[in-house]
CSV table of C-alpha atoms in Angstrom, one decimal:
chain,number,residue,atom,x,y,z
A,30,MET,CA,216.7,134.4,168.6
A,31,ALA,CA,220.4,133.6,168.1
A,32,GLY,CA,222.9,131.7,166.0
A,33,ILE,CA,225.1,129.1,167.6
A,34,THR,CA,228.8,128.6,166.8
A,35,LEU,CA,231.1,125.8,167.9
A,36,LYS,CA,234.8,126.2,167.5
A,37,ASP,CA,237.0,123.1,167.8
A,38,VAL,CA,234.8,121.7,170.6
A,39,ARG,CA,236.3,118.7,172.4
A,40,LYS,CA,235.2,116.3,175.1
A,41,SER,CA,237.4,113.8,176.9
A,42,TYR,CA,236.7,111.5,179.7
A,43,GLY,CA,239.4,110.4,182.1
A,44,GLY,CA,242.0,112.1,179.9
A,45,ASN,CA,242.2,109.4,177.3
A,46,VAL,CA,238.7,108.7,176.0
A,47,ASP,CA,237.8,111.3,173.3
A,48,ALA,CA,234.0,111.5,172.9
A,49,ILE,CA,234.0,114.7,170.8
A,50,LYS,CA,237.1,115.2,168.6
A,51,GLY,CA,237.2,118.8,167.5
A,52,VAL,CA,233.8,119.8,166.2
A,53,SER,CA,233.4,123.2,164.5
A,54,LEU,CA,230.0,124.2,163.2
A,55,ASP,CA,228.0,127.4,162.4
A,56,ILE,CA,224.2,127.3,163.0
A,57,SER,CA,222.4,130.3,161.5
A,58,ASP,CA,219.8,132.3,163.4
A,59,GLY,CA,216.4,130.5,162.9
A,60,GLU,CA,217.9,127.4,161.3
A,61,LEU,CA,216.9,123.8,162.3
A,62,VAL,CA,220.0,121.6,162.3
A,63,VAL,CA,219.8,117.9,163.0
A,64,LEU,CA,222.7,116.0,164.5
A,65,VAL,CA,222.4,112.4,163.3
A,66,GLY,CA,224.5,109.3,163.5
A,67,PRO,CA,224.7,105.8,165.1
A,68,SER,CA,224.6,105.1,168.8
A,69,GLY,CA,227.8,106.3,170.5
A,70,CYS,CA,228.8,108.8,167.8
A,71,GLY,CA,228.7,111.7,170.2
A,72,LYS,CA,225.5,113.5,169.1
A,73,SER,CA,223.8,113.6,172.5
A,74,THR,CA,227.1,114.6,174.2
A,75,LEU,CA,227.5,117.5,171.8
A,76,LEU,CA,223.9,118.6,172.5
A,77,ARG,CA,224.4,118.4,176.2
A,78,MET,CA,227.5,120.6,175.9
A,79,ILE,CA,225.6,123.2,174.0
A,80,ALA,CA,223.0,123.1,176.8
A,81,GLY,CA,225.6,123.3,179.5
A,82,LEU,CA,224.7,119.9,181.0
A,83,GLU,CA,228.2,118.6,180.1
A,84,ALA,CA,231.4,120.7,180.5
A,85,ILE,CA,233.6,120.9,177.4
A,86,THR,CA,237.2,119.9,177.6
A,87,SER,CA,238.4,122.6,175.2
A,88,GLY,CA,237.1,124.8,172.4
A,89,GLU,CA,234.4,127.5,172.4
A,90,ILE,CA,230.6,127.6,172.3
A,91,ASN,CA,228.9,130.8,171.3
A,92,ILE,CA,225.2,131.4,171.5
A,93,GLY,CA,223.8,134.7,170.3
A,94,GLY,CA,227.2,136.4,170.3
A,95,ARG,CA,228.1,135.3,173.9
A,96,ILE,CA,230.7,132.7,174.8
A,97,VAL,CA,228.9,130.4,177.1
A,98,ASN,CA,231.6,127.9,178.1
A,99,ARG,CA,231.4,128.9,181.8
A,100,LEU,CA,227.7,129.8,182.0
A,101,GLU,CA,225.2,127.6,183.8
A,102,PRO,CA,222.3,126.1,181.7
A,103,SER,CA,219.9,128.6,183.2
A,104,GLU,CA,222.1,131.4,182.0
A,105,ARG,CA,222.3,130.3,178.3
A,106,ASP,CA,218.8,131.3,177.2
A,107,ILE,CA,218.0,127.9,175.7
A,108,ALA,CA,215.1,125.5,176.2
A,109,MET,CA,215.5,121.7,176.0
A,110,VAL,CA,212.9,119.0,175.1
A,111,PHE,CA,213.8,115.5,176.3
A,112,GLN,CA,212.6,112.1,175.2
A,113,ASN,CA,211.1,111.3,178.6
A,114,TYR,CA,208.9,114.6,178.7
A,115,ALA,CA,210.3,115.6,182.1
A,116,LEU,CA,206.9,116.9,183.3
A,117,TYR,CA,206.0,117.5,186.9
A,118,PRO,CA,203.4,114.7,187.6
A,119,HIS,CA,201.7,116.6,190.5
A,120,MET,CA,201.1,119.7,188.4
A,121,THR,CA,198.4,120.4,185.8
A,122,VAL,CA,199.4,121.2,182.3
A,123,ARG,CA,198.9,124.9,182.9
A,124,GLN,CA,201.1,124.7,186.0
A,125,ASN,CA,203.8,122.9,184.1
A,126,LEU,CA,203.8,125.5,181.4
A,127,ALA,CA,203.8,128.4,183.9
A,128,TYR,CA,206.5,127.0,186.2
A,129,GLY,CA,209.6,128.3,184.5
A,130,LEU,CA,208.0,131.7,183.8
A,131,LYS,CA,207.1,132.1,187.5
A,132,ASN,CA,210.7,131.3,188.5
A,133,ARG,CA,211.8,134.2,186.2
A,134,ASN,CA,209.3,136.6,187.8
A,135,VAL,CA,207.3,137.1,184.5
A,136,PRO,CA,204.1,139.0,185.3
A,137,ALA,CA,201.0,136.9,185.7
A,138,ALA,CA,199.1,138.5,182.8
A,139,GLU,CA,202.0,137.8,180.5
A,140,ILE,CA,202.3,134.2,181.7
A,141,ASP,CA,198.6,133.7,181.0
A,142,GLN,CA,198.9,135.2,177.5
A,143,ARG,CA,201.9,133.0,176.6
A,144,ILE,CA,200.2,129.9,177.9
A,145,GLN,CA,197.0,130.6,175.9
A,146,SER,CA,199.0,131.3,172.7
A,147,THR,CA,201.2,128.3,173.1
A,148,ALA,CA,198.3,125.9,174.0
A,149,ARG,CA,196.4,127.2,170.9
A,150,SER,CA,199.3,126.5,168.6
A,151,LEU,CA,199.9,123.0,170.0
A,152,GLU,CA,196.1,122.2,170.2
A,153,ILE,CA,196.3,121.4,173.9
A,154,GLU,CA,193.9,124.0,175.2
A,155,ALA,CA,191.4,121.3,176.3
A,156,PHE,CA,194.1,119.7,178.5
A,157,LEU,CA,195.3,122.7,180.5
A,158,GLU,CA,193.6,121.5,183.7
A,159,ARG,CA,194.7,117.9,183.4
A,160,LYS,CA,197.7,116.2,184.9
A,161,PRO,CA,200.3,114.4,182.9
A,162,ARG,CA,199.0,110.9,183.9
A,163,GLN,CA,195.7,111.8,182.2
A,164,LEU,CA,197.4,112.4,178.8
A,165,SER,CA,198.6,110.2,176.0
A,166,GLY,CA,202.2,110.0,175.1
A,167,GLY,CA,201.7,112.4,172.2
A,168,GLN,CA,199.8,114.9,174.3
A,169,ARG,CA,202.6,114.8,176.9
A,170,GLN,CA,205.2,115.4,174.3
A,171,ARG,CA,203.2,118.5,173.1
A,172,VAL,CA,203.1,119.8,176.7
A,173,ALA,CA,206.9,119.3,176.9
A,174,MET,CA,207.3,121.2,173.7
A,175,GLY,CA,204.9,123.9,175.0
A,176,ARG,CA,206.9,124.3,178.2
A,177,ALA,CA,209.9,125.1,176.0
A,178,ILE,CA,208.0,127.4,173.7
A,179,VAL,CA,206.4,129.6,176.4
A,180,ARG,CA,209.9,130.6,177.6
A,181,GLU,CA,210.6,132.3,174.2
A,182,PRO,CA,214.3,131.2,174.3
A,183,ALA,CA,217.1,132.1,172.0
A,184,ALA,CA,217.4,128.4,170.9
A,185,PHE,CA,215.6,125.1,171.2
A,186,LEU,CA,217.5,121.9,171.9
A,187,PHE,CA,215.7,118.6,171.2
A,188,ASP,CA,217.2,115.3,172.5
A,189,GLU,CA,215.5,112.4,170.6
A,190,PRO,CA,212.0,113.8,171.7
A,191,LEU,CA,210.0,111.3,169.6
A,192,SER,CA,211.8,108.0,170.5
A,193,ASN,CA,209.1,107.0,173.0
A,194,LEU,CA,206.2,107.4,170.6
A,195,ASP,CA,204.8,104.7,168.2
A,196,ALA,CA,205.5,104.9,164.5
A,197,LYS,CA,202.3,106.6,163.4
A,198,LEU,CA,202.5,109.3,166.1
A,199,ARG,CA,206.2,110.0,165.3
A,200,VAL,CA,205.2,110.9,161.8
A,201,GLN,CA,202.5,113.3,163.1
A,202,MET,CA,204.8,114.9,165.6
A,203,ARG,CA,207.6,115.3,163.0
A,204,VAL,CA,205.2,117.4,160.9
A,205,GLU,CA,204.1,119.4,164.0
A,206,ILE,CA,207.7,120.1,165.0
A,207,LYS,CA,208.6,121.3,161.5
A,208,ARG,CA,205.5,123.5,161.3
A,209,LEU,CA,206.2,125.1,164.7
A,210,GLN,CA,209.8,125.7,164.1
A,211,ARG,CA,209.1,127.4,160.8
A,212,SER,CA,206.4,129.6,162.4
A,213,LEU,CA,208.5,130.5,165.5
A,214,ALA,CA,211.8,130.8,163.4
A,215,THR,CA,213.8,129.9,166.5
A,216,THR,CA,217.3,128.4,166.1
A,217,SER,CA,217.0,124.7,166.8
A,218,VAL,CA,219.4,121.8,167.3
A,219,TYR,CA,217.7,118.4,167.1
A,220,VAL,CA,219.4,115.0,167.9
A,221,THR,CA,218.1,111.7,166.5
A,222,HIS,CA,219.4,108.3,165.4
A,223,ASP,CA,216.5,108.0,163.0
A,224,GLN,CA,217.7,109.1,159.5
A,225,MET,CA,214.2,109.4,158.2
A,226,GLU,CA,213.3,111.8,161.0
A,227,ALA,CA,216.5,113.7,160.3
A,228,MET,CA,215.8,113.9,156.5
A,229,THR,CA,212.2,115.2,157.2
A,230,LEU,CA,213.1,117.9,159.7
A,231,ALA,CA,216.4,119.3,158.9
A,232,ASP,CA,217.3,122.5,157.1
A,233,ARG,CA,220.8,121.1,157.3
A,234,LEU,CA,222.1,117.7,158.5
A,235,VAL,CA,225.2,117.1,160.5
A,236,VAL,CA,226.3,113.4,160.2
A,237,LEU,CA,228.6,112.4,163.1
A,238,ASN,CA,230.8,109.4,163.3
A,239,SER,CA,233.0,108.5,166.3
A,240,GLY,CA,233.0,112.1,167.6
A,241,ARG,CA,233.8,113.8,164.3
A,242,ILE,CA,231.7,115.4,161.6
A,243,GLU,CA,231.6,113.3,158.5
A,244,GLN,CA,229.5,115.8,156.4
A,245,VAL,CA,227.3,118.8,156.7
A,246,GLY,CA,224.7,119.8,154.2
A,247,THR,CA,221.0,119.9,153.2
A,248,PRO,CA,219.3,116.5,153.3
A,249,ILE,CA,219.2,116.3,149.5
A,250,GLU,CA,222.9,117.2,149.2
A,251,LEU,CA,223.9,114.4,151.5
A,252,TYR,CA,221.6,112.0,149.7
A,253,GLU,CA,222.8,112.8,146.2
A,254,ARG,CA,226.4,113.6,146.9
A,255,PRO,CA,227.6,111.7,150.0
A,256,ALA,CA,231.2,112.7,150.9
A,257,THR,CA,232.2,109.3,152.3
A,258,THR,CA,231.0,105.7,152.2
A,259,PHE,CA,229.8,106.1,155.8
A,260,VAL,CA,227.4,108.9,154.8
A,261,ALA,CA,226.4,107.0,151.7
A,262,THR,CA,225.3,104.0,153.8
A,263,PHE,CA,223.8,105.9,156.7
A,264,ILE,CA,221.6,108.2,154.7
A,265,GLY,CA,218.9,106.4,152.8
A,266,SER,CA,216.8,103.3,153.4
A,267,PRO,CA,217.7,100.7,152.1
A,268,SER,CA,221.2,102.1,152.1
A,269,MET,CA,223.3,102.6,149.1
A,270,ASN,CA,224.9,99.6,147.5
A,271,LEU,CA,228.7,99.7,147.8
A,272,LEU,CA,230.4,97.3,145.3
A,273,LYS,CA,234.0,96.6,144.5
A,274,PRO,CA,234.9,95.3,141.1
A,275,THR,CA,236.6,91.9,141.3
A,276,GLU,CA,237.5,89.1,138.9
A,277,THR,CA,234.3,87.3,139.7
A,278,SER,CA,231.9,90.1,140.6
A,279,THR,CA,230.3,90.3,137.1
A,280,ILE,CA,230.4,94.1,137.3
A,281,ALA,CA,230.7,95.8,133.9
A,282,LEU,CA,231.3,99.5,133.5
A,283,SER,CA,230.9,101.4,130.2
A,284,PRO,CA,234.1,101.6,128.1
A,285,GLY,CA,236.4,104.5,129.0
A,286,ASN,CA,235.2,104.8,132.6
A,287,ARG,CA,238.4,105.5,134.5
A,288,LEU,CA,236.8,105.4,138.0
A,289,GLY,CA,236.4,101.7,138.3
A,290,GLY,CA,239.9,100.8,139.4
A,291,ALA,CA,240.9,98.0,141.8
A,292,ASP,CA,240.8,100.2,144.9
A,293,THR,CA,237.6,102.0,143.9
A,294,THR,CA,234.2,101.3,145.5
A,295,ILE,CA,231.2,101.9,143.2
A,296,GLY,CA,228.0,103.2,144.9
A,297,VAL,CA,224.5,103.0,143.5
A,298,ARG,CA,221.2,103.5,145.3
A,299,PRO,CA,218.6,100.8,145.1
A,300,GLU,CA,216.1,103.0,143.2
A,301,ASP,CA,218.7,103.7,140.5
A,302,LEU,CA,219.2,100.1,139.6
A,303,HIS,CA,216.8,98.7,137.0
A,304,LEU,CA,216.2,95.4,135.4
A,305,ALA,CA,218.0,95.4,132.0
A,306,ASP,CA,215.7,96.5,129.2
A,307,GLY,CA,218.1,97.3,126.3
A,308,ALA,CA,218.4,101.0,127.2
A,309,SER,CA,221.3,102.7,125.4
A,310,ASP,CA,222.5,105.0,128.3
A,311,VAL,CA,223.6,102.1,130.5
A,312,ALA,CA,227.0,102.8,132.3
A,313,PHE,CA,226.8,100.0,134.8
A,314,ARG,CA,225.7,96.4,134.4
A,315,VAL,CA,225.8,93.5,136.9
A,316,LYS,CA,224.4,90.0,137.2
A,317,VAL,CA,222.5,89.3,140.5
A,318,ARG,CA,221.2,86.1,142.0
A,319,VAL,CA,217.9,86.8,143.7
A,320,GLN,CA,217.6,85.7,147.3
A,321,ALA,CA,214.6,87.5,148.7
A,322,ALA,CA,212.0,90.2,148.0
A,323,GLU,CA,210.3,92.7,150.3
A,324,LEU,CA,206.9,94.1,149.3
A,325,VAL,CA,206.4,97.6,150.6
A,326,GLY,CA,203.2,98.6,148.9
A,327,ALA,CA,203.5,100.0,145.4
A,328,GLU,CA,207.1,98.7,145.1
A,329,SER,CA,209.3,95.9,146.2
A,330,TYR,CA,212.9,95.7,147.2
A,331,VAL,CA,214.8,92.7,145.8
A,332,TYR,CA,217.8,91.4,147.7
A,333,GLY,CA,220.5,89.3,146.0
A,334,ALA,CA,224.2,88.7,145.6
A,335,LEU,CA,226.9,88.9,143.0
A,336,ALA,CA,228.9,85.9,142.0
A,337,ASP,CA,231.5,86.7,144.5
A,338,GLY,CA,229.0,87.1,147.4
A,339,GLN,CA,228.7,90.9,147.5
A,340,ALA,CA,225.2,91.9,148.5
A,341,VAL,CA,222.9,94.0,146.3
A,342,VAL,CA,219.4,95.5,146.7
A,343,PHE,CA,217.4,97.1,144.0
A,344,ARG,CA,213.8,98.4,143.6
A,345,VAL,CA,211.1,97.1,141.3
A,346,SER,CA,207.4,97.7,140.9
A,347,GLY,CA,205.3,96.0,143.5
A,348,ARG,CA,203.6,94.1,140.8
A,349,SER,CA,206.8,92.7,139.3
A,350,ALA,CA,207.2,88.9,139.8
A,351,ILE,CA,210.8,87.9,140.2
A,352,ALA,CA,211.4,84.2,141.0
A,353,MET,CA,213.7,83.4,144.0
A,354,ASP,CA,217.1,81.8,143.3
A,355,THR,CA,217.2,83.0,139.7
A,356,GLU,CA,219.7,85.3,138.0
A,357,CYS,CA,218.8,88.7,136.6
A,358,VAL,CA,220.8,91.6,135.1
A,359,VAL,CA,220.4,95.1,136.6
A,360,THR,CA,221.8,98.3,135.1
A,361,ALA,CA,222.3,101.9,136.1
A,362,SER,CA,223.0,105.2,134.1
A,363,ALA,CA,226.2,107.1,134.5
A,364,GLY,CA,224.6,109.9,136.4
A,365,SER,CA,223.5,107.6,139.2
A,366,LEU,CA,226.9,106.2,140.0
A,367,HIS,CA,229.1,107.3,142.9
A,368,PHE,CA,232.8,106.4,143.3
A,369,PHE,CA,234.9,106.3,146.5
A,370,ASP,CA,238.6,105.8,147.0
A,371,GLY,CA,240.4,103.2,149.1
A,372,HIS,CA,239.9,105.5,152.2
A,373,GLY,CA,236.1,105.8,151.6
A,374,ASN,CA,236.2,109.4,150.3
A,375,ARG,CA,234.2,110.5,147.4
A,376,ILE,CA,235.9,110.7,144.0
A,377,GLU,CA,234.6,113.3,141.6
A,378,PRO,CA,234.7,112.6,137.9
A,379,ALA,CA,237.3,114.6,136.0
């Protein structure tokens, strides 16, 4: 096992296109870190540079105390799991699992022991003599993970491994990956564009935006204290409401609140907005015209707009009946409000 350290890592294409713009990050031994962000943010490029599949332009990558900038992928003691499984179709599951170990001249008895142990932990023992075409997508992904596990590498790298699976299977595999990673305690870097997947799996999240790190922290830290408006809207579904007080917005803040200036953006999550009920701890109040409602089981999300057109979404009980094209007042307590300056950076209350 090994920690991974990135120091001012950069990647440029053609000398003038900067894909990664000076990323520094420390990943502890045994930690599962998830790189998350929208398409084109640089997360897969960063993972491929750690793997050695992309050369870095400048900076330093250290795995287990070794600077690996000039080492080939096979020399970095890492194992990678891809979204397309990358299994050999003409080989059985057993042969796929054994292939990398044979190339490293691991003794036959040890290969068999590792395969049996890995197959048992992944519940694929019954499939060892089958070929990939005889397996479902979820079974193939388990085999791909098994091929990484049997190598007993210093670190695992996952490149959107669940993106080809259906929604139900993705949930099952998320639980499986988290269970395995905890039991193996192997340093892992996981790339996804799915923020729900990221929140579920990560010990720490790294939110990337245009080749830079926006924020690093535990999932709950990023959810409860986003450092920027980008993080605030990317983490959470539906995303945080970001509202600017205007002459016609009907936003009312409690008297004495100094954070609601003209250049300030007010953030509040949908679950923290409630239909006005006369509560005394209200710090934020706004009138919303209801446009649509989305029932999601025991609750509904109501979509509407302020008088000046700013969009708002809030959560109510699934049994609440709110008529369309009517006005309602929603409120929030002081502790649920977030404030951001004109550059989109978090403002902390004095």
